[in-house]
Coordinates of N, CA and C in Angstrom, one line a residue:
X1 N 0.8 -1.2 0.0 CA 0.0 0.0 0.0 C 0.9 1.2 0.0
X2 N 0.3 2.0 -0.8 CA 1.1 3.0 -1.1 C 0.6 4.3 0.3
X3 N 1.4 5.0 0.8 CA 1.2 6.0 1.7 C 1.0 7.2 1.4
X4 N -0.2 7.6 1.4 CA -1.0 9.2 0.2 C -0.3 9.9 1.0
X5 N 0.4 10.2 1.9 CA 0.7 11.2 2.4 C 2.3 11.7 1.9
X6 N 3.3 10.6 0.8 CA 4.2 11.1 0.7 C 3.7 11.7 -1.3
X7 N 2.4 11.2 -1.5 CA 2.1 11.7 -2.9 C 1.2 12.7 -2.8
X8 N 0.8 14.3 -3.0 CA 0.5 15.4 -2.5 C -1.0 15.1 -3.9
X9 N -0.8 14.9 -5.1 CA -1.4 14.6 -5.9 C -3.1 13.8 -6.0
X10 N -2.2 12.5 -4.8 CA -2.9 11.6 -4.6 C -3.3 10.7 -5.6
X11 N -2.4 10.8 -6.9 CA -3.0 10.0 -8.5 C -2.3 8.5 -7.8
X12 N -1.2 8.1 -7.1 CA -1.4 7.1 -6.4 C -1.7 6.2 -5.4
X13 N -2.9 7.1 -5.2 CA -3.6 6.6 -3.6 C -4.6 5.6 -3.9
X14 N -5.0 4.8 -3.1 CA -6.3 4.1 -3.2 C -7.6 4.7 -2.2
X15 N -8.9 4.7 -3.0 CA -9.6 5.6 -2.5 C -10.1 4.9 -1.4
X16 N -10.3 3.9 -1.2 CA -10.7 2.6 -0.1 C -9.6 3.2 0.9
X17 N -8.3 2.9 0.7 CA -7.6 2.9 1.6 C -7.4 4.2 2.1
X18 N -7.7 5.5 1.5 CA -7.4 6.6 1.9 C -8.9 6.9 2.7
X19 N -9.9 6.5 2.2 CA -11.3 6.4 3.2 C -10.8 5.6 4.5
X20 N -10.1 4.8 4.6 CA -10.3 4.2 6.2 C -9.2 4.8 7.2
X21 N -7.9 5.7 6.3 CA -7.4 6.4 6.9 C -7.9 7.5 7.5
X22 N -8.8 7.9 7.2 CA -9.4 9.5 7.1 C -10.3 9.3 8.4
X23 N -10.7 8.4 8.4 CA -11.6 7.9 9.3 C -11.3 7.4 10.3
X24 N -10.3 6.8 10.4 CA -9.6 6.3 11.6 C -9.2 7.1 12.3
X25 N -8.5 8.3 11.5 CA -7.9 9.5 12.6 C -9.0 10.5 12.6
X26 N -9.8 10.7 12.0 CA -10.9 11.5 12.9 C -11.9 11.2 13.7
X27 N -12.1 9.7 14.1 CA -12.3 9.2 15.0 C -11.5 8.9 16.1
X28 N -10.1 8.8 16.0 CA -9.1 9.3 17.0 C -8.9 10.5 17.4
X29 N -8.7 11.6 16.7 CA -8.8 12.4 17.3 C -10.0 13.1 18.0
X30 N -11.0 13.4 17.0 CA -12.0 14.2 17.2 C -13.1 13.5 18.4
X31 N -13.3 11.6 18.1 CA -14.2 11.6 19.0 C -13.9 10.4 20.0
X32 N -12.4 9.7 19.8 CA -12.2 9.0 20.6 C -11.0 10.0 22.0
X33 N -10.9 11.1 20.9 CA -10.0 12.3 21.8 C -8.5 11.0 22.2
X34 N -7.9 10.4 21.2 CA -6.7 9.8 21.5 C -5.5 10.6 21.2
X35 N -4.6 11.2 22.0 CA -3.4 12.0 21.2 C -2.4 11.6 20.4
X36 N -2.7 12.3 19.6 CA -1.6 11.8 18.3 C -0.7 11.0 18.4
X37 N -0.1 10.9 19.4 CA 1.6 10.3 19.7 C 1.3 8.7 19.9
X38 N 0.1 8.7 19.8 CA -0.5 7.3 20.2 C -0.3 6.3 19.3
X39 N 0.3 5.4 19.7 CA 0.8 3.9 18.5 C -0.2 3.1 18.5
X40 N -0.8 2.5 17.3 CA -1.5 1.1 17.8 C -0.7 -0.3 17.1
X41 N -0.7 -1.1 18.3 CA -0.3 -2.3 17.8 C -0.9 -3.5 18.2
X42 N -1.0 -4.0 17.1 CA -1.2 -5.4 16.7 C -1.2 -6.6 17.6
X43 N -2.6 -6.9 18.1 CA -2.5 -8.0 19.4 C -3.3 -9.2 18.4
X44 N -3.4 -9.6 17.5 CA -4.0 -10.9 16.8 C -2.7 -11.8 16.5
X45 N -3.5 -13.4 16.3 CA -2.1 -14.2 15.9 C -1.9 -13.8 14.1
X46 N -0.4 -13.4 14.0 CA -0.4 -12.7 12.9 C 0.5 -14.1 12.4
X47 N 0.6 -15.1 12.7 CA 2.0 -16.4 12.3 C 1.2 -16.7 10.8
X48 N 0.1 -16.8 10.8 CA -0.4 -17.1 9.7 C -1.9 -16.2 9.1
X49 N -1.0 -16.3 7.7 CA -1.5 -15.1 6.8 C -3.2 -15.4 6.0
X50 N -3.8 -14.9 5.5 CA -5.3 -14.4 5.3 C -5.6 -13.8 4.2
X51 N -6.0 -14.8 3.0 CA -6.1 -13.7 1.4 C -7.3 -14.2 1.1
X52 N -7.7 -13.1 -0.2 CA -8.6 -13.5 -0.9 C -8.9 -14.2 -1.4
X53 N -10.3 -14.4 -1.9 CA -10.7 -15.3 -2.8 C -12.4 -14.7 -3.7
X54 N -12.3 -15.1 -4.6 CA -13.7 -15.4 -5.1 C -14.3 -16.5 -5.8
X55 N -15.6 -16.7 -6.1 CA -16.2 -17.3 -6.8 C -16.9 -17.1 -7.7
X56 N -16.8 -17.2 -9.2 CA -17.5 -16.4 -10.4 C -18.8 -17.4 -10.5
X57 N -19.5 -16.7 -11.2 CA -21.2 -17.4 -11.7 C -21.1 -18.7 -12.4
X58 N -20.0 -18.9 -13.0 CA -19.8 -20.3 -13.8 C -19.8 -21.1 -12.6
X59 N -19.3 -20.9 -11.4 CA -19.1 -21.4 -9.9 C -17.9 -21.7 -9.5
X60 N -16.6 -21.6 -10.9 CA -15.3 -21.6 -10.7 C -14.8 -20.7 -9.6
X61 N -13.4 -21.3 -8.9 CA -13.1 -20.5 -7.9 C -11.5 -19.4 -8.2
X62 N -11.0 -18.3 -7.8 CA -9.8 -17.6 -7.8 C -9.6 -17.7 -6.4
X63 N -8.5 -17.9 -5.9 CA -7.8 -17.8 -5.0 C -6.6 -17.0 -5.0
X64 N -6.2 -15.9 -3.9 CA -5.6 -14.3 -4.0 C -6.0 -13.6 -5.0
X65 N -5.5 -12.7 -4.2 CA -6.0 -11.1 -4.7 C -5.6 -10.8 -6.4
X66 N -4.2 -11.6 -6.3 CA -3.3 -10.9 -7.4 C -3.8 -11.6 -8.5
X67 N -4.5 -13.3 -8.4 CA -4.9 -14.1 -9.2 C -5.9 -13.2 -9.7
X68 N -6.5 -12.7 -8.9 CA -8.3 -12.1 -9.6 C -7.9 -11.0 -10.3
X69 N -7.0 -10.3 -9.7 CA -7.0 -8.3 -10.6 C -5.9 -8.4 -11.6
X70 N -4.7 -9.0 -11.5 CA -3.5 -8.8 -12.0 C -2.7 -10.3 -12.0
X71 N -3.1 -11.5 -12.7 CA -2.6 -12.4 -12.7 C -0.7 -12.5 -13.6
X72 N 0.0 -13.5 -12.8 CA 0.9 -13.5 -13.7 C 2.1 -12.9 -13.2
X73 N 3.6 -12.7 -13.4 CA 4.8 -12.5 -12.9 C 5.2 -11.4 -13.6
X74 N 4.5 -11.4 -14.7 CA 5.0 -9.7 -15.3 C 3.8 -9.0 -15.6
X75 N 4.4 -8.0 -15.7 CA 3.6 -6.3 -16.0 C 2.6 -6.6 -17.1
X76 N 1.6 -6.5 -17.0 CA 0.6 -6.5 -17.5 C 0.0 -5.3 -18.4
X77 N 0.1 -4.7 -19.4 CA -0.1 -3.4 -19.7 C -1.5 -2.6 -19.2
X78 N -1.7 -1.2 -19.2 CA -3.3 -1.5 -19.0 C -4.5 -1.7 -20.0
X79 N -5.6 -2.1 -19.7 CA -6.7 -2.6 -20.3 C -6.0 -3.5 -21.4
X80 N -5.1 -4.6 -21.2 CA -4.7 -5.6 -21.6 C -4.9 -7.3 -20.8
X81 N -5.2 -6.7 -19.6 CA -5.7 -8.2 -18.7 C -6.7 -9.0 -19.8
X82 N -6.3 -10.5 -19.6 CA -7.1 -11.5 -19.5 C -8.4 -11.6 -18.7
X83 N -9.6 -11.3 -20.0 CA -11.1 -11.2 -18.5 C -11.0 -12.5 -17.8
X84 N -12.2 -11.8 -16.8 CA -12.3 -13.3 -16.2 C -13.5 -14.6 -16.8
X85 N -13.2 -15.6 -16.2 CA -14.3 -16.2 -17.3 C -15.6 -16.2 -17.3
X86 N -15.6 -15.4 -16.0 CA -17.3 -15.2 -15.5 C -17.3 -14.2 -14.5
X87 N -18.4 -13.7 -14.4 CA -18.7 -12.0 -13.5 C -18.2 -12.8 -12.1
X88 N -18.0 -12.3 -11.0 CA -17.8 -12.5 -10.0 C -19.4 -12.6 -9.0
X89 N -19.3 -13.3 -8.7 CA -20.4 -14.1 -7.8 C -20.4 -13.1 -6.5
X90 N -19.0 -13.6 -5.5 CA -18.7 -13.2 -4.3 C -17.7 -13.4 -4.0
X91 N -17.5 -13.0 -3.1 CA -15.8 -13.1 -2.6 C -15.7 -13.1 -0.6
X92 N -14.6 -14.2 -0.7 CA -14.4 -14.5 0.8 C -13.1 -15.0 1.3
X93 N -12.7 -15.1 2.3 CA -11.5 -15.2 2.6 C -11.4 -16.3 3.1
X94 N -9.6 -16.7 2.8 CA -9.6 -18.2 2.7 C -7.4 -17.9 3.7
X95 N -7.7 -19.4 4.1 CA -6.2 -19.1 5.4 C -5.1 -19.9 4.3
X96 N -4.1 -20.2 4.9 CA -2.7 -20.7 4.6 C -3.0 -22.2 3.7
X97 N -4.4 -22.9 4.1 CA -4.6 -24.1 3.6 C -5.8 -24.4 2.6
X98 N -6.3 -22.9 2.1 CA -6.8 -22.4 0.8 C -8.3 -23.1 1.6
X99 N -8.2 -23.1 2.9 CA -10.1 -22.8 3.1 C -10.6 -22.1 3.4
X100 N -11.9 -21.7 2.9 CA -12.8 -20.5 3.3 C -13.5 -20.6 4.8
X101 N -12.5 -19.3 5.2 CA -13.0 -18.9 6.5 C -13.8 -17.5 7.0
X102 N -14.3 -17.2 8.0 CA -15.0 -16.5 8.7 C -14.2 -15.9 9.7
X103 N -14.4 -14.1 9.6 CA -13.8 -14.0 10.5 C -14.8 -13.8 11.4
X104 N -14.5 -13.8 13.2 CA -15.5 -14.0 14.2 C -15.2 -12.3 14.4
X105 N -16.1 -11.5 14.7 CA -16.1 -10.2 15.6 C -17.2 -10.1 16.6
X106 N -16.8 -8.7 17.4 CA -17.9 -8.8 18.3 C -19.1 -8.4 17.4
X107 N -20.3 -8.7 18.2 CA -21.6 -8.0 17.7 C -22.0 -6.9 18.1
X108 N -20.8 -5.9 18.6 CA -21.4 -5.0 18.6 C -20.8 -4.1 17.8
X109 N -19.9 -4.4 17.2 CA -18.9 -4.0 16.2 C -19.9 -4.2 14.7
X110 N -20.5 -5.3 14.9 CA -21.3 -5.6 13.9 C -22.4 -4.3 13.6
X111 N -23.4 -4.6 14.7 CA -24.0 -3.5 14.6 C -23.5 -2.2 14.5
X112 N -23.1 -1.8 14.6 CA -22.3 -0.2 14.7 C -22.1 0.0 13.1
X113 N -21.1 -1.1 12.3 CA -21.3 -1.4 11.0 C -22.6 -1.5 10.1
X114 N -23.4 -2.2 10.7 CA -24.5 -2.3 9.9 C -25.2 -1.1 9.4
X115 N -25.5 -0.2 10.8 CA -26.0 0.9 11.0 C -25.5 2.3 10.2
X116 N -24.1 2.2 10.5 CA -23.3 3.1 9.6 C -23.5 3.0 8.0
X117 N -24.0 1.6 7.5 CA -23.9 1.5 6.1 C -25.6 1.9 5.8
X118 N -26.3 1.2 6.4 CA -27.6 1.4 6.2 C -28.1 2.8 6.2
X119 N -29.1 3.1 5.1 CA -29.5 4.1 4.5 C -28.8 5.1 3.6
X120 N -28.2 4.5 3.3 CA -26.6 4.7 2.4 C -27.1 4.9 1.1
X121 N -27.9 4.1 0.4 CA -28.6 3.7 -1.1 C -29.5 5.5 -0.7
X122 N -30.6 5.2 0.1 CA -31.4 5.5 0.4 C -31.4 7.4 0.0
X123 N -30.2 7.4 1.0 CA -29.2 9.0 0.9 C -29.0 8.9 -0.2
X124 N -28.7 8.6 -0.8 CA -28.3 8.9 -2.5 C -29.2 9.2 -3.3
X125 N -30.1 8.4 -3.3 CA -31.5 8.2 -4.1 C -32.5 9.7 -4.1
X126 N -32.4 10.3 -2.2 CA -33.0 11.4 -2.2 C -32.3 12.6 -2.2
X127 N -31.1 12.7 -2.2 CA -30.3 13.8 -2.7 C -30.8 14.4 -4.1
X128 N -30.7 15.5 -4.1 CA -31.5 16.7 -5.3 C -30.0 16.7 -6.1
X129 N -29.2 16.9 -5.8 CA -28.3 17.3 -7.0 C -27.7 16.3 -7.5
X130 N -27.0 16.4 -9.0 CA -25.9 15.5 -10.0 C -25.4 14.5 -8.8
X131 N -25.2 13.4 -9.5 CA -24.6 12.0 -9.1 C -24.0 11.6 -10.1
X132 N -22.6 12.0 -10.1 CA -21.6 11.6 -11.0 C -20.5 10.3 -10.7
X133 N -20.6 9.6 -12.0 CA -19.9 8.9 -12.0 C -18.9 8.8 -13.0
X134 N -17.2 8.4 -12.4 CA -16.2 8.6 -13.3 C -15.9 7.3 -13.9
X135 N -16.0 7.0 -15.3 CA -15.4 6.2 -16.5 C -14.0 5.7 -16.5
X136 N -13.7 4.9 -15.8 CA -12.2 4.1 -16.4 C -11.9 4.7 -17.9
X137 N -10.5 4.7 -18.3 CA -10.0 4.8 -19.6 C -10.1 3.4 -20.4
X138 N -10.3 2.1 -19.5 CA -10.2 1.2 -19.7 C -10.9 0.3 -19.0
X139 N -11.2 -1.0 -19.6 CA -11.7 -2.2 -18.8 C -10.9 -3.1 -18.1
X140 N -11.2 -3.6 -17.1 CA -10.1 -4.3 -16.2 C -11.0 -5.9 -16.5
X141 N -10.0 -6.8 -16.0 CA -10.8 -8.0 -15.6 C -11.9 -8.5 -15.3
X142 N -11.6 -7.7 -14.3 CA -13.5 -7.8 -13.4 C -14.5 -7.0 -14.3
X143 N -14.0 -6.1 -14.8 CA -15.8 -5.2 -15.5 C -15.4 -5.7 -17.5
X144 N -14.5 -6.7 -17.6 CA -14.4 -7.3 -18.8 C -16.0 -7.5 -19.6
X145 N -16.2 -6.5 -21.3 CA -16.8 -6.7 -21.7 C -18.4 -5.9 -21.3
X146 N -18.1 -5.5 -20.1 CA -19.1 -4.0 -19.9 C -19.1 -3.2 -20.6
X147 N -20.1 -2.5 -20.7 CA -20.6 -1.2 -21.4 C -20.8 0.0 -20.4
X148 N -20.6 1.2 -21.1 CA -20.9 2.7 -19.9 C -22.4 2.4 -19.0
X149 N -23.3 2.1 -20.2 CA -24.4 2.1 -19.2 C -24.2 0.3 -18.0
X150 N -23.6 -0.2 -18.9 CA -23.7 -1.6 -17.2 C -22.7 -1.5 -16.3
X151 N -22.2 -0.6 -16.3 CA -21.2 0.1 -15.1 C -22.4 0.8 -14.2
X152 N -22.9 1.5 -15.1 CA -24.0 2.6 -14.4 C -25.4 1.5 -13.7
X153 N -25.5 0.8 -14.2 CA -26.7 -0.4 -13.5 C -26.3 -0.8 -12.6
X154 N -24.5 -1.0 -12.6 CA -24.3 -1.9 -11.6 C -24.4 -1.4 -10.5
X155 N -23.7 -0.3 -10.3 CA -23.9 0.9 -9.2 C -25.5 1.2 -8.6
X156 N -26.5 1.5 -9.5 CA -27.5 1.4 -9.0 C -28.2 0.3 -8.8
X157 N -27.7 -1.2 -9.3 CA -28.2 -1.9 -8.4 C -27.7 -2.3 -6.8
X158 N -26.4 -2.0 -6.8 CA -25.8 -2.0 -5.3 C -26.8 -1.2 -4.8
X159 N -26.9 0.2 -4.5 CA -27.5 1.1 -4.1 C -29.1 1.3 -3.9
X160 N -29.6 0.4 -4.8 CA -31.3 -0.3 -4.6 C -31.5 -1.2 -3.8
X161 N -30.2 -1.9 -3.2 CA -30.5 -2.6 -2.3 C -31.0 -2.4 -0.8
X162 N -30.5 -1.1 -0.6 CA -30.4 -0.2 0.6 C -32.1 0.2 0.6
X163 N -32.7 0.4 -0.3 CA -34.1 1.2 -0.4 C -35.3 0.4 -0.5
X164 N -36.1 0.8 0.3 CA -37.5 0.2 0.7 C -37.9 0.8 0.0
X165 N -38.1 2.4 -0.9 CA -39.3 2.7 -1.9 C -38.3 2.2 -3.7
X166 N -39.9 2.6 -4.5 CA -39.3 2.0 -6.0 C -38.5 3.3 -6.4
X167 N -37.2 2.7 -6.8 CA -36.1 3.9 -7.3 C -36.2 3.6 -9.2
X168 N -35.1 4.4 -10.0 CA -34.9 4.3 -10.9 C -33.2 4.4 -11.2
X169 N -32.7 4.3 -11.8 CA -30.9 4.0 -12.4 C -31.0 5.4 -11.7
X170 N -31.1 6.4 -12.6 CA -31.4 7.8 -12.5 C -31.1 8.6 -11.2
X171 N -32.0 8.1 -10.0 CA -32.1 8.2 -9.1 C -30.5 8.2 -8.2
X172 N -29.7 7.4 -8.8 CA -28.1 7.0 -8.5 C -27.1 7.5 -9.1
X173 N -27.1 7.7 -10.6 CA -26.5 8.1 -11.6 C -27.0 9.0 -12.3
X174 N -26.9 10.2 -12.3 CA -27.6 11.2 -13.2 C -26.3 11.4 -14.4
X175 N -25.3 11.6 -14.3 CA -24.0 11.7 -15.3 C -22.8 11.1 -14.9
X176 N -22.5 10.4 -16.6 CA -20.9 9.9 -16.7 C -19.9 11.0 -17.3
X177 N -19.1 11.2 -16.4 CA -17.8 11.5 -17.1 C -17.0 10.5 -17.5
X178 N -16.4 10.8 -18.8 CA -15.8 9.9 -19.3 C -14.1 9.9 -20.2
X179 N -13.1 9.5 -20.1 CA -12.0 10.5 -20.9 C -12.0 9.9 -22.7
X180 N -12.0 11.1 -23.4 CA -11.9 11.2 -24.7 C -11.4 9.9 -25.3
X181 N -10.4 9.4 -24.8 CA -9.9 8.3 -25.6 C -10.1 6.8 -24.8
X182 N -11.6 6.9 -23.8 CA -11.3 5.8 -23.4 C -11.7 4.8 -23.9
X183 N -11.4 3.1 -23.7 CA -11.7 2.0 -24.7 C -13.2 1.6 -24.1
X184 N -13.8 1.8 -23.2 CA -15.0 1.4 -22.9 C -16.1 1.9 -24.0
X185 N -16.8 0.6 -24.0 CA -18.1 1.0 -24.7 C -19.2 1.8 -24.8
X186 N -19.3 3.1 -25.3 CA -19.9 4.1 -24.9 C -21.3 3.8 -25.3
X187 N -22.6 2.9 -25.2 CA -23.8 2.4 -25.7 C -24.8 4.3 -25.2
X188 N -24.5 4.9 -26.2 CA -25.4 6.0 -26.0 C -26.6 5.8 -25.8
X189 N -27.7 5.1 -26.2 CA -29.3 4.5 -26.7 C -29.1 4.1 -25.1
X190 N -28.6 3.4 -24.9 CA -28.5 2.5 -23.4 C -28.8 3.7 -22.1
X191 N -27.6 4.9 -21.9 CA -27.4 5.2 -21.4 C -28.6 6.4 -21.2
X192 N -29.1 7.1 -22.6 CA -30.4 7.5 -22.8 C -31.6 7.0 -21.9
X193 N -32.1 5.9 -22.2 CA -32.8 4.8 -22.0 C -33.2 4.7 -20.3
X194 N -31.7 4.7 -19.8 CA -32.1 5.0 -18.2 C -31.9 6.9 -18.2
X195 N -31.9 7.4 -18.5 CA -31.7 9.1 -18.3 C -30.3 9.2 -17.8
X196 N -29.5 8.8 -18.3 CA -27.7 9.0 -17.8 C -27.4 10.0 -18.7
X197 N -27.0 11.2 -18.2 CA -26.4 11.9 -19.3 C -24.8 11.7 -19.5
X198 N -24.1 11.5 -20.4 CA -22.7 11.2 -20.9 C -21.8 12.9 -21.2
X199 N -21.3 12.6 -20.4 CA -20.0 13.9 -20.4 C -18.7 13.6 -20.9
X200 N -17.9 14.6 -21.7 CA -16.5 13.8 -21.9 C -16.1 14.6 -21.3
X201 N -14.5 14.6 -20.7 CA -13.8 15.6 -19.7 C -12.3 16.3 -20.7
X202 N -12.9 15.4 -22.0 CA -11.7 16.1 -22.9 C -10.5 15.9 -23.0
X203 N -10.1 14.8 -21.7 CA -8.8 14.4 -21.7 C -8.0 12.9 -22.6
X204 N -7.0 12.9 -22.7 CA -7.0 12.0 -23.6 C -6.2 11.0 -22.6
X205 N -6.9 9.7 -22.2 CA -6.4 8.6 -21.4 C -6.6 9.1 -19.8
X206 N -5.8 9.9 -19.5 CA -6.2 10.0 -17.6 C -7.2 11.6 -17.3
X207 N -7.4 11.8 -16.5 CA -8.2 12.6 -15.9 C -7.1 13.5 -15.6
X208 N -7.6 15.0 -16.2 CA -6.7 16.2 -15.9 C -7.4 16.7 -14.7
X209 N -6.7 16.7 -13.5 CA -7.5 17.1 -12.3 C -8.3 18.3 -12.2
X210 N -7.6 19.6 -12.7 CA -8.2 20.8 -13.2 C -9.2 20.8 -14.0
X211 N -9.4 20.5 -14.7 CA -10.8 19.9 -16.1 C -11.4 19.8 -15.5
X212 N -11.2 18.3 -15.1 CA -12.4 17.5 -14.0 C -12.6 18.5 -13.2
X213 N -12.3 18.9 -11.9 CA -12.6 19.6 -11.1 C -14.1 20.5 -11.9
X214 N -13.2 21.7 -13.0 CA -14.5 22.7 -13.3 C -15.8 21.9 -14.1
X215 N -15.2 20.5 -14.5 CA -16.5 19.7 -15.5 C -17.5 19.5 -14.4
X216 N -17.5 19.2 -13.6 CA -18.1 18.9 -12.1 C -18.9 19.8 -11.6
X217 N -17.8 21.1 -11.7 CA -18.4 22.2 -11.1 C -19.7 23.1 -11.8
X218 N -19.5 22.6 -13.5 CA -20.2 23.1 -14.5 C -21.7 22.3 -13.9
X219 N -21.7 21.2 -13.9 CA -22.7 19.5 -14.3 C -23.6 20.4 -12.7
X220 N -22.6 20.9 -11.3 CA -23.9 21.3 -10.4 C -24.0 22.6 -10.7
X221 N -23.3 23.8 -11.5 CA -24.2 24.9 -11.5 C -25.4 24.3 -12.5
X222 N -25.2 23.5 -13.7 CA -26.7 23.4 -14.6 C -27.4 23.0 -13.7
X223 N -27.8 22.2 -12.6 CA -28.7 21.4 -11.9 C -29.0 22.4 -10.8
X224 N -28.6 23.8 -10.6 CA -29.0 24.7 -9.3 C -30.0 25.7 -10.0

């Protein structure tokens, strides 16, 4: 894992990982009030290690991380991966002797979790302004053979799950940004069809952070 704090940019941060950093120290600080200087270490048996796994719809299994995103000993170019042979089902974690295990936590950890995520879809769905979504330059493994709009469904089906009234795509995704040269499938009719409107950000292959920024800024003055 790369440490966003020595890249100012943050073009190689992971947004996952930079979410649970952010969160951990403002919950240290601000509401567990722990002072900075404070170390945390590691009381689990760490002698044996803990990877991924999934299982695709064909019902075939991947085992680690590196097998599913980036298989293989050398450099992979991008949007040159090998798809996978089927969408991913689920995914679960497996120990030193490739079985799928459970981790145990408290339940009240659980709950606290549950709670935090729930109404999540919901919040989204009733939010009044743009809900943008940004377009890979490329297809990876996992979204092998997608189109703009089944990127966009997939997201709003995650997000429908959370909601007890009837939603629409729309309701989650109102616009794609997308970069000028990317290889994904742009199905305009499709993305029509649910009301996605398609933005390009003009850039050719990555996201110019400046662009982006005012393309964003344009997408909520039209919607105010």
């Amino acid at each position: 894992m790369l440490c966003f704090w020595y890249v100012p940019c943050f073009r190689m941060d992971s947004i996952v990982c930079s979410v649970f950093q952010s969160s951990m120290g403002f919950y240290r600080k601000s509401v567990a009030q722990v002072p900075s200087e404070t170390h945390v270490l590691p009381v689990i048996n760490c002698s044996h290690s803990v990877n991924l796994g999934c299982q695709l719809l064909d019902g075939s299994k991947i085992l680690g991380q590196n097998n599913i995103s980036h298989p293989g000993k050398t450099v992979i170019k991008e949007g040159q991966q090998p798809a996978l042979a089927a969408p991913i089902q689920r995914i679960f974690y497996i120990n030193d002797w490739q079985q799928e295990i459970v981790q145990r936590v408290d339940d009240e950890v659980v709950t606290d979790l549950l709670a935090s995520k729930s109404g999540l879809g919901r919040a989204i769905a009733q939010h009044p302004g743009r809900k943008i979504l940004l377009l890979n330059g490329c297809l990876d493994r996992e979204t092998a053979g997608m189109t703009a709009s089944q990127h966009v469904v997939a997201v709003a089906r995650l997000c429908q799950q959370d909601c007890q009234q009837t939603t629409t795509t729309s309701d989650f995704v109102t616009d794609v940004i997308y970069p000028e040269t990317t290889t994904i499938p742009l199905d305009w009719e499709e993305l029509a069809g649910v009301h996605v409107h398609p933005v390009t950000s003009g850039d050719n292959g990555h996201y110019d952070l400046t662009a982006l920024t005012q393309q964003i800024i344009n997408l909520h003055s039209d919607s105010s």
